[in-house]
Short mmCIF file of C-alpha atoms and ligand atoms in Angstrom, two decimals:
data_model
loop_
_atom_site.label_atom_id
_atom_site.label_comp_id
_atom_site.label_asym_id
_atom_site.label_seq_id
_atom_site.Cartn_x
_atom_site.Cartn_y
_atom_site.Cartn_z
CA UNK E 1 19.40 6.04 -7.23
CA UNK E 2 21.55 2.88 -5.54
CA UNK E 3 19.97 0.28 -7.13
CA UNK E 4 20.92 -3.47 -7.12
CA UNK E 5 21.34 -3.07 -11.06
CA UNK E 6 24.52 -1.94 -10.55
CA UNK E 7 25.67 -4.07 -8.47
CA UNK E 8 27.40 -7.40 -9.38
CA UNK E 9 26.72 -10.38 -6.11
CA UNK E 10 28.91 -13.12 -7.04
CA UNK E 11 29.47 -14.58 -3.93
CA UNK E 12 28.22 -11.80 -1.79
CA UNK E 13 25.55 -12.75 0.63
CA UNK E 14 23.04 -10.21 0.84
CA UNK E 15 20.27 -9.29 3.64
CA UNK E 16 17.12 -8.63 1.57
CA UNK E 17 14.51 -6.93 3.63
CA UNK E 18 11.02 -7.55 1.88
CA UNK E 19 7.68 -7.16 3.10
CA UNK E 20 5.87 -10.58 2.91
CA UNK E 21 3.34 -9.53 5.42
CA UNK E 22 0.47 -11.04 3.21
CA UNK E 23 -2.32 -11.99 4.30
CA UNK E 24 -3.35 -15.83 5.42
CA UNK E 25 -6.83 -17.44 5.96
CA UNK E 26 -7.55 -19.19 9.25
CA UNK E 27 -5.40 -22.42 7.84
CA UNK E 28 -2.67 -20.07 6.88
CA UNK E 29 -3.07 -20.17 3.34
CA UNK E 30 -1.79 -17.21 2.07
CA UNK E 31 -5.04 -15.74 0.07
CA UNK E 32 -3.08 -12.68 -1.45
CA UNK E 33 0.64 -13.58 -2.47
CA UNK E 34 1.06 -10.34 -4.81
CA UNK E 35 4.21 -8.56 -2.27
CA UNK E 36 6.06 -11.85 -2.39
CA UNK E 37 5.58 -12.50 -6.04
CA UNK E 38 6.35 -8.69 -6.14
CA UNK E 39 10.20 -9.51 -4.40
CA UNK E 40 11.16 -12.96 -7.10
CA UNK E 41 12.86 -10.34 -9.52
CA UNK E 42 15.29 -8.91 -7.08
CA UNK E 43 15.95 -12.49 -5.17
CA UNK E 44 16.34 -13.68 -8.56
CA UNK E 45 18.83 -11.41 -9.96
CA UNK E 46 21.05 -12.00 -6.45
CA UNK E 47 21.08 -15.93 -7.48
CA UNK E 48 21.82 -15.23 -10.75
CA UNK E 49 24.55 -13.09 -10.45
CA UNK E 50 25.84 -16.00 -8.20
CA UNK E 51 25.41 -14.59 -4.72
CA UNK E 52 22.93 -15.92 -2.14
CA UNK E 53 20.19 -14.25 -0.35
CA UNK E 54 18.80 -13.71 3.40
CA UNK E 55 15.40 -12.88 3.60
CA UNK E 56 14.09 -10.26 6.52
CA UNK E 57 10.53 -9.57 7.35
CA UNK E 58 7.60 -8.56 9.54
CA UNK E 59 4.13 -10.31 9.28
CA UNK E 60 1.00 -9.42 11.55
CA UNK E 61 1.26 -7.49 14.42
CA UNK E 62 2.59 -9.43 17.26
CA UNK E 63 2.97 -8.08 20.31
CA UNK E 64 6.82 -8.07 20.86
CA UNK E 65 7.02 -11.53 21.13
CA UNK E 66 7.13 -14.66 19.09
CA UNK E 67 3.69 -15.83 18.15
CA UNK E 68 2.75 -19.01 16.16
CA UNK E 69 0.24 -17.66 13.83
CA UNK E 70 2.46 -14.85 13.03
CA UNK E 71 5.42 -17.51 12.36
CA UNK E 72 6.63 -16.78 8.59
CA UNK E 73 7.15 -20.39 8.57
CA UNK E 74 3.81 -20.51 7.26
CA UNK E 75 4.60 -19.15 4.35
CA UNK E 76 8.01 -21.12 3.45
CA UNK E 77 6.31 -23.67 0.92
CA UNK E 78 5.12 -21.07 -1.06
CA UNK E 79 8.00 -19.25 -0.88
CA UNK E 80 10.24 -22.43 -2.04
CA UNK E 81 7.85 -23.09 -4.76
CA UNK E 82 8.22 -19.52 -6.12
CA UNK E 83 11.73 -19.73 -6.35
CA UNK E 84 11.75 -23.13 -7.27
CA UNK E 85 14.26 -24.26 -5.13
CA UNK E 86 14.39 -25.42 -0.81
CA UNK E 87 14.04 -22.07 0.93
CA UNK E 88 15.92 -22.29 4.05
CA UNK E 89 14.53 -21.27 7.56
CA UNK E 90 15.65 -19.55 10.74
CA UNK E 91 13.38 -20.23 13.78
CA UNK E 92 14.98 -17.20 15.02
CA UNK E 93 15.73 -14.06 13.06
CA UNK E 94 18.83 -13.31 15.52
CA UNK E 95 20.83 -15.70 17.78
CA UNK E 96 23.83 -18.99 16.70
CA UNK E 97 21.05 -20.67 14.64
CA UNK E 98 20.63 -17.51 12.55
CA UNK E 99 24.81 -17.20 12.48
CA UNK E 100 25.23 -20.59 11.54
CA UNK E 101 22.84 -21.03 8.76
CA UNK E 102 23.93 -17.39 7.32
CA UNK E 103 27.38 -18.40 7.07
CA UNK E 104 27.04 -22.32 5.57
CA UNK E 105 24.88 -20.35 2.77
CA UNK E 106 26.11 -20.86 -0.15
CA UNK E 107 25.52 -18.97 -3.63
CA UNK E 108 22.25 -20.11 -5.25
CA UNK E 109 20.89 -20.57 -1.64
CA UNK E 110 18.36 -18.72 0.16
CA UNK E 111 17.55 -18.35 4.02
CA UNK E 112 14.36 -16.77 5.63
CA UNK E 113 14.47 -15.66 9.08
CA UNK E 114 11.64 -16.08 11.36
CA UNK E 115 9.60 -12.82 11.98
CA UNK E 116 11.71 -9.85 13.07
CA UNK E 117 8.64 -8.20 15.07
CA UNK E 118 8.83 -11.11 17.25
CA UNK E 119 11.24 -8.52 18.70
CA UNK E 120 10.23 -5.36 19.76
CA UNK E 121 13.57 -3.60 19.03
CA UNK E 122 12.78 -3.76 15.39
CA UNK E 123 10.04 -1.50 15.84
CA UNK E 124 12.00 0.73 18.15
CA UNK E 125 14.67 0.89 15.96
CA UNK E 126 17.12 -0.30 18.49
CA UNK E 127 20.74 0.08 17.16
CA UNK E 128 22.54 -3.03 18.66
CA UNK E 129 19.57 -5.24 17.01
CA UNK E 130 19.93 -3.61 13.64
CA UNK E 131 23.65 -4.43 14.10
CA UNK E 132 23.05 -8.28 14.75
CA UNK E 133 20.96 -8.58 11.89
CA UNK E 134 23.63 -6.78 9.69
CA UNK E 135 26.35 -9.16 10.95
CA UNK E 136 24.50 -11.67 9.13
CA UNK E 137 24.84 -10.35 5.20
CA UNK E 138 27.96 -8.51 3.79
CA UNK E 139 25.44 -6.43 0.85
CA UNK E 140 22.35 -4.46 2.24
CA UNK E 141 19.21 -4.78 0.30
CA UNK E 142 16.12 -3.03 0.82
CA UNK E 143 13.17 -4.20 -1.46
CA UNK E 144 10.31 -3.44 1.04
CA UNK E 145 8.36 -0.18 0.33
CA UNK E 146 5.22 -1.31 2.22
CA UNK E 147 6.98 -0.48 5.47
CA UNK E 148 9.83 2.20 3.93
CA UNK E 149 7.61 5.13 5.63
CA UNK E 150 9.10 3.15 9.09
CA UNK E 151 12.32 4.04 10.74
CA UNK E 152 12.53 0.31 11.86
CA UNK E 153 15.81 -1.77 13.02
CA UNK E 154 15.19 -3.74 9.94
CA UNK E 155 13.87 -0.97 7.29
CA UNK E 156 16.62 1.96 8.22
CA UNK E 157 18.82 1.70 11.10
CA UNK E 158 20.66 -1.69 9.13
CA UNK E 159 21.71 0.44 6.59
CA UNK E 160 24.47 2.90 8.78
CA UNK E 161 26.26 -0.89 8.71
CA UNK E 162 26.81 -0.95 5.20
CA UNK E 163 28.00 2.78 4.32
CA UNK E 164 28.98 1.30 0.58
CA UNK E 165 27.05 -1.47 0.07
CA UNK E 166 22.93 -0.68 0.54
CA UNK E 167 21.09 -0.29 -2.68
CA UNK E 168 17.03 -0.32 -3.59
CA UNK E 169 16.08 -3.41 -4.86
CA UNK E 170 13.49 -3.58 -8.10
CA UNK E 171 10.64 -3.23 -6.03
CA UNK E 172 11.78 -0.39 -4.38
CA UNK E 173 12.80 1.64 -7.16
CA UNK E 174 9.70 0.77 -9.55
CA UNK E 175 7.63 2.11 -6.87
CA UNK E 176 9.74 5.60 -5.85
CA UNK E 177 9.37 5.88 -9.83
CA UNK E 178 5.91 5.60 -10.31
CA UNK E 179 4.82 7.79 -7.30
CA UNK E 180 7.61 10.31 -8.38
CA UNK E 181 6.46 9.98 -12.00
CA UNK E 182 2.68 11.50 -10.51
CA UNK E 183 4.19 13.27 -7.35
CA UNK E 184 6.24 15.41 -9.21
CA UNK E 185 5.37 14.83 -13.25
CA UNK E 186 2.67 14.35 -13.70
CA UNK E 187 0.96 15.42 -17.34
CA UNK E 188 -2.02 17.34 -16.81
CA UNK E 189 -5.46 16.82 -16.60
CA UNK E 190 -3.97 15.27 -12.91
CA UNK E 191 -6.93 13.67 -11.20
CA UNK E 192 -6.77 11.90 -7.95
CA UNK E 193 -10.19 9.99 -6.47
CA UNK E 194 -9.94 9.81 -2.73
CA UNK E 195 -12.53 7.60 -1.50
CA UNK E 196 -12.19 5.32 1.75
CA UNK E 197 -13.55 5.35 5.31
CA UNK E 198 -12.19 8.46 7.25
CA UNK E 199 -11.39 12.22 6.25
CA UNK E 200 -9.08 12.18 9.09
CA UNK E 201 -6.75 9.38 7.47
CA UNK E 202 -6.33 11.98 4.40
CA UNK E 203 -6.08 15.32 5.17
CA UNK E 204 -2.64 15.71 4.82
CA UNK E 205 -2.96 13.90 1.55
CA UNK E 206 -5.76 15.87 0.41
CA UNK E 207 -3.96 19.24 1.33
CA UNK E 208 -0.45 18.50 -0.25
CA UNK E 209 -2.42 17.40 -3.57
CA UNK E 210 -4.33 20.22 -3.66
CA UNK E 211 -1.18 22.09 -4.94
CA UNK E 212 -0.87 19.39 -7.64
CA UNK E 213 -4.36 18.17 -9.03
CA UNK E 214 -6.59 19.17 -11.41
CA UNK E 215 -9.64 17.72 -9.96
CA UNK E 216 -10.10 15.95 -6.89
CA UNK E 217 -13.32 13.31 -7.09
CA UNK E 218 -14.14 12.22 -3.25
CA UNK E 219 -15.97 9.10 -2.59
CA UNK E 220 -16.87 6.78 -0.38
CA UNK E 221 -17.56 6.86 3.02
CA UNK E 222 -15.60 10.45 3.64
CA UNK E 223 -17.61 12.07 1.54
CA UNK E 224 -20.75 11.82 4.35
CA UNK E 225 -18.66 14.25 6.49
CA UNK E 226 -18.44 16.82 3.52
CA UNK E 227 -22.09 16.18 2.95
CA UNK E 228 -23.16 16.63 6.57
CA UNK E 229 -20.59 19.85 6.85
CA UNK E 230 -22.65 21.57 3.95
CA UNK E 231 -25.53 21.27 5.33
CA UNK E 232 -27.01 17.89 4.43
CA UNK E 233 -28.81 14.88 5.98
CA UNK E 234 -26.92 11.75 6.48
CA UNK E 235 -28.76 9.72 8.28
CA UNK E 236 -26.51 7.00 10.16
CA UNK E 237 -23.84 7.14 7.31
CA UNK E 238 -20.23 7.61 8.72
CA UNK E 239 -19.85 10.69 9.84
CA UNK E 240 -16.24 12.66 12.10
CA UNK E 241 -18.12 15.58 13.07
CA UNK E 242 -14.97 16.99 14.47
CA UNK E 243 -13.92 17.12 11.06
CA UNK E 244 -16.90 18.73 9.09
CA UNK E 245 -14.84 22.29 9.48
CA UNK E 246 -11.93 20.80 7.95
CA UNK E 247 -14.15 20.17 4.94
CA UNK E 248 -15.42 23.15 4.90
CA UNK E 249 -11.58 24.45 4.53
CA UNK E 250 -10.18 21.76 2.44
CA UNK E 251 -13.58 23.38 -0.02
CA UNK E 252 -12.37 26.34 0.25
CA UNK E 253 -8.79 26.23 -0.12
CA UNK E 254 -9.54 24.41 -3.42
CA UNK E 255 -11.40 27.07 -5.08
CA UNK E 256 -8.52 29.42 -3.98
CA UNK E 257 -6.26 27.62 -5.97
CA UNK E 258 -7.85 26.02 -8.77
CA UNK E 259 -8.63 22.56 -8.56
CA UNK E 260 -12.21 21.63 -9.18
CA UNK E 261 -13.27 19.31 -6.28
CA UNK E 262 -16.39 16.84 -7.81
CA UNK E 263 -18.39 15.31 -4.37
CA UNK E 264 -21.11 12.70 -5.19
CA UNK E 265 -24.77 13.91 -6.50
CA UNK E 266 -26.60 10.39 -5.60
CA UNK E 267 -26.41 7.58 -2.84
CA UNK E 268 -27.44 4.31 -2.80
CA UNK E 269 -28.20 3.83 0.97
CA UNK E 270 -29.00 0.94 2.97
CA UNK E 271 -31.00 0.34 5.90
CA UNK E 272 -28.55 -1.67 7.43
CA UNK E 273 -25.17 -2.62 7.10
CA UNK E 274 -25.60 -5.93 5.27
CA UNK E 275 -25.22 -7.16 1.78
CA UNK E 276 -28.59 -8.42 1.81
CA UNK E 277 -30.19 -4.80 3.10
CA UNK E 278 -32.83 -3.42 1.50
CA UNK E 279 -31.70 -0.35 -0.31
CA UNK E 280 -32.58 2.45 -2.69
CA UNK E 281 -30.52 5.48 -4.58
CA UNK E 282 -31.04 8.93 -3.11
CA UNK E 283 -29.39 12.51 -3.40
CA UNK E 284 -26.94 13.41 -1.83
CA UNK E 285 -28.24 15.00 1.43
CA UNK E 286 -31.21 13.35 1.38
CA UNK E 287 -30.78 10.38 3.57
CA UNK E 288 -33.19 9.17 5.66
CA UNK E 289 -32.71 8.82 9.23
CA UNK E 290 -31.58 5.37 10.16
CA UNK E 291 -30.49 4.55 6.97
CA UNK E 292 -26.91 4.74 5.75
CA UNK E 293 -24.86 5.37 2.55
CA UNK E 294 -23.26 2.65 1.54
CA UNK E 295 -22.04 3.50 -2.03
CA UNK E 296 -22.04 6.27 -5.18
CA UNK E 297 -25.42 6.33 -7.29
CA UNK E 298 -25.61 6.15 -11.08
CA UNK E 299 -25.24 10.18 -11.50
CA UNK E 300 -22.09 10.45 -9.70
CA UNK E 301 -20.60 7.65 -11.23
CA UNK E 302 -21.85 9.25 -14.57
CA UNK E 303 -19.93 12.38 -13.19
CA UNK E 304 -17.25 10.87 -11.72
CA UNK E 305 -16.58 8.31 -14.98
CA UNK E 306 -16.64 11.36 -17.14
CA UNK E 307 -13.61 13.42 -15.07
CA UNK E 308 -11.61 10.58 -14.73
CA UNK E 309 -11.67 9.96 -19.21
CA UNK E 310 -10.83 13.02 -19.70
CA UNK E 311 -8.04 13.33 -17.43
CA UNK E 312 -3.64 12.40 -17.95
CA UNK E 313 -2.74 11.57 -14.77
CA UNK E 314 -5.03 9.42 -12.14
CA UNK E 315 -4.44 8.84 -8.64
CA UNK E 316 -6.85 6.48 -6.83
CA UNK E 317 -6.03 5.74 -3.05
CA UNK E 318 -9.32 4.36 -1.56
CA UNK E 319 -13.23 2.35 -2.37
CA UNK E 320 -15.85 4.69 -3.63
CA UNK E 321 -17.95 2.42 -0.93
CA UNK E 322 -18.03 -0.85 1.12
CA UNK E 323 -16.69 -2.84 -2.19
CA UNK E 324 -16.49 -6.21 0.07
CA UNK E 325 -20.07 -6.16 -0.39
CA UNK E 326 -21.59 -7.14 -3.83
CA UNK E 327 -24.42 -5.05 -3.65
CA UNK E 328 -22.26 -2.48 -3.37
CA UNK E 329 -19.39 -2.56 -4.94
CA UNK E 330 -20.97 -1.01 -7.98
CA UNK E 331 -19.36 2.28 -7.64
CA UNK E 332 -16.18 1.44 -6.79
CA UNK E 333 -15.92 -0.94 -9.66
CA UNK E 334 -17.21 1.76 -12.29
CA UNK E 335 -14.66 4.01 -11.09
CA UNK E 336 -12.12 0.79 -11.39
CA UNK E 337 -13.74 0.18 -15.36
CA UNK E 338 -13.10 4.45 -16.05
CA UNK E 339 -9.67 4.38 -14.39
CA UNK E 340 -9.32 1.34 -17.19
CA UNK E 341 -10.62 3.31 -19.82
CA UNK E 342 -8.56 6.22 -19.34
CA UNK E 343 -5.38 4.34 -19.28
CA UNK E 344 -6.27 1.85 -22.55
CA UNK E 345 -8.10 4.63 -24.46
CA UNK E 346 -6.62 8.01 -23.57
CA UNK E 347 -3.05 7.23 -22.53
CA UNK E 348 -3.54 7.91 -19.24
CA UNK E 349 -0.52 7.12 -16.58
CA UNK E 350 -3.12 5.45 -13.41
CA UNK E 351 -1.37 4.82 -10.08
CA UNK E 352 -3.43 2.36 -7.59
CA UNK E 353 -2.28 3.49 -4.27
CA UNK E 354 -1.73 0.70 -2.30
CA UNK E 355 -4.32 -0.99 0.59
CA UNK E 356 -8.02 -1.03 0.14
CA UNK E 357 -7.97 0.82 -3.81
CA UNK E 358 -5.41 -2.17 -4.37
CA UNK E 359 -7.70 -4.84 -3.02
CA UNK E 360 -10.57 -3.30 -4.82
CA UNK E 361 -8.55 -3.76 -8.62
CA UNK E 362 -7.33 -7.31 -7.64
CA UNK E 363 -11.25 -8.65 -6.62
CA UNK E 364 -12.05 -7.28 -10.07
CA UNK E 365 -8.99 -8.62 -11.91
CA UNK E 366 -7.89 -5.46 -13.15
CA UNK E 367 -4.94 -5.27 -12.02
CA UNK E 368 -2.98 -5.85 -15.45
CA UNK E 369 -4.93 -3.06 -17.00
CA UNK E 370 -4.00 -0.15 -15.03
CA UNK E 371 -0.14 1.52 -15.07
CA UNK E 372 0.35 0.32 -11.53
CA UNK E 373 -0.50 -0.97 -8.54
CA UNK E 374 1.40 0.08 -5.58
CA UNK E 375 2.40 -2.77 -2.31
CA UNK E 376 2.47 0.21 -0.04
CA UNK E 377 -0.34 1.89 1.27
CA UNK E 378 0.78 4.31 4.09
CA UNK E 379 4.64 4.37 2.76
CA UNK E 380 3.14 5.94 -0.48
CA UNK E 381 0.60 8.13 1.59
CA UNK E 382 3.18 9.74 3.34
CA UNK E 383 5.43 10.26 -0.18
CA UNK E 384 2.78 11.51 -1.81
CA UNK E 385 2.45 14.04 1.19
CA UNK E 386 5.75 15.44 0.68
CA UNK E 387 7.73 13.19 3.28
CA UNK E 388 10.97 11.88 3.10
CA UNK E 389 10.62 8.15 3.89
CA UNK E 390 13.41 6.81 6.55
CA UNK E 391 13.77 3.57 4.52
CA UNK E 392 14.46 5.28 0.96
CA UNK E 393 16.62 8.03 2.87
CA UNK E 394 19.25 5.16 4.77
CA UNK E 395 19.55 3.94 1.21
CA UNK E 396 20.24 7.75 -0.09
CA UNK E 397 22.44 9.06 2.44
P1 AMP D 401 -9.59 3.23 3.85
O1 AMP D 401 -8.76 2.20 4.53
O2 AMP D 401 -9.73 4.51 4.59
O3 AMP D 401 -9.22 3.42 2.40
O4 AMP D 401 -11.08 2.66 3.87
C1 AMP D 401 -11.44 1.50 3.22
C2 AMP D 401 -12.70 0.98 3.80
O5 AMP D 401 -13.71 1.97 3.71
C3 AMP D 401 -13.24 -0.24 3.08
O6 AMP D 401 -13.19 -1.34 3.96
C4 AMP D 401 -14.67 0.14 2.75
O7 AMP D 401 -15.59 -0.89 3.01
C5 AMP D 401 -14.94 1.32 3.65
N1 AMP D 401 -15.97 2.19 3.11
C6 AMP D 401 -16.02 2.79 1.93
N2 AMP D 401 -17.16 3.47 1.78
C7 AMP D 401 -17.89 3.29 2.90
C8 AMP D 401 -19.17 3.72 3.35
N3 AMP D 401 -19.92 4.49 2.57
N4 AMP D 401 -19.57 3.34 4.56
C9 AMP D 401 -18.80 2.56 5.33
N5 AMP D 401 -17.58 2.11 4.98
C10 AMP D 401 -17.13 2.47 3.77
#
């Protein structure tokens, strides 16, 4: 693997493509700074090695064009007091003010440039913007593996300018580890816990894991479709009807090879979609019309809790129920106290995948006690379903 390690900067400038699409309050506080803090190392060895750095990224979604609450301006103190130094800015991530402040860099300095979806070539890809953006660094960096499952101007297409000179930064290469390390060695018992709103987001997921896992514990609110599509009553729960064959399948093709699929016993429903509802624990099955499951009861996270000790090798990608509500977040943060256990007390190796699982651990704080937590949450979806990623393959080939 092409990693920055062995690569010595002095007086190189490099273009560093990071994902600091965090997320900002309605001030533009940034209330989650975990992917920037996540880049420092690699920024850090650049400086110290004596080069200087030129930041590239995406934040939000605008819509082609620039957009002042998408401006990464807003995130440029922070930033500067991170790296304790005066982070430089480019109010355009192309263009003569981009030129001009690349090339008066000097080492030890660093430059961001204003967001690069502000064009929409970067999502397309387009060749001659991927070439202005390389004009601006000599050393191609790519430490972003939230968006490496992209084929972007900015994640892939850069990196046919610098044949010999594009390497993985730290990020990068901790995180292709880690998912390799339970993609493709993972010591066995292998358990992953798929929880989460929609079936339809995991299939793939769920089918290429199937060849892989152990046992396969599904929560959250997915596992109303299984529920429904073996013949239970789910009241308003969320339900993709087109999908309860699929289940059926997915059940099926898991006995045919193996893997020992655990769905919840219990329920704790509500009869609305509130914190405050008024709820109660049921089986599963046995909801009643108008109300709705919003979380695992106490004997599947009894069941659940006692799979996930026993097992080697844990995978969690998704909530076990809506964990942004207190009332019930219960489930999800049992399973988060097990996934704990297994790593502290029975050597487990635990890999948080990425979005909501990810958010779950850091509202409880856990995130120092599992192996790790990943930044990317469809970029490690789609390696974990056998793909090869366009921003890890530019690097490779
Ligand atoms: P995903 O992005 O597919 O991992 O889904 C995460 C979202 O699923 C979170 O916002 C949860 O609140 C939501 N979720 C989990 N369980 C349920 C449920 N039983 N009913 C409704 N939403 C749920």
């Amino acid at each position: 693997m092409n990693t920055i390690d062995q690569f010595d900067f002095k007086d190189k400038k490099a273009l560093v493509r990071v994902d600091f699409n965090v997320p900002l309050d309605k001030d533009f506080n940034i209330t989650d700074d975990k992917r920037m803090r996540a880049a420092l190392p690699t920024i850090n060895k650049i400086l110290n090695d004596g080069g200087s750095v030129i930041l590239m990224s995406h934040l939000g979604r605008p819509k082609g064009g620039p957009e002042a609450k998408y401006s990464l301006k807003h995130i440029l103190g922070d930033l500067s007091r991170m790296l304790d130094l005066e982070v430089k800015f480019a109010e355009d991530c192309i263009g003569q003010e981009a030129i001009d402040k690349a090339a008066n860099l000097v080492p030890g300095q660093v430059l961001l440039l204003e967001n690069l979806r502000f064009y929409k070539e970067e999502e397309e890809g387009n060749k001659e913007f991927a070439g202005k953006l390389a004009s601006l660094g000599n050393v191609y960096v790519n430490d972003a593996f939230g968006t490496a499952h992209r084929a972007h101007a900015s994640t892939a297409i850069v990196a046919e300018f610098f044949p010999t000179s594009k390497f993985f930064g730290y990020l990068m290469a901790e995180e292709l580890k880690n998912a390799e390390k339970v993609n493709h060695h993972a010591v066995k018992p292998f358990t992953a816990i798929m929880g989460g709103a929609k079936v339809s987001d995991k299939i793939l997921l769920i089918e290429s894991l199937l060849d892989k896992v152990d046992h396969l514990i599904i929560g959250g609110g997915m596992a109303y479709t299984f529920a429904k599509a073996q013949g239970g009553e789910i009241g308003t729960s969320l339900l993709e009807e087109d999908r309860m064959p699929l289940c059926l399948e997915l059940l099926e093709k898991a006995k045919a090879k193996g893997v020992q699929i655990h769905l919840p016993l219990d329920t704790v429903i509500a009869d609305k979609f509130d914190n405050n509802a008024a709820k109660q624990n049921v089986d599963t099955g046995k909801i009643p019309q108008d109300w709705m499951g919003l979380d695992i009861g106490p004997k599947t996270i009894a069941l659940f809790t006692d799979v996930i000790k026993q097992s080697k090798t844990l995978l969690w990608n998704g909530p076990m129920g809506v964990f942004e509500m207190d009332n019930f977040a219960h489930g999800t943060r049992a399973i988060a106290d097990a996934v704990v256990a297994a790593t502290r007390e029975n050597d487990a190796f635990s890999l948080i995948g990425g979005g909501d699982s990810a958010a779950a651990i850091a509202k409880f704080n856990l995130e120092d006690q599992v192996s790790y937590v990943s930044t990317g949450g469809g970029a490690l979806l789609e390696y974990m379903e056998g793909k090869e990623l366009p921003g890890v393959k530019a690097i490779n080939s």
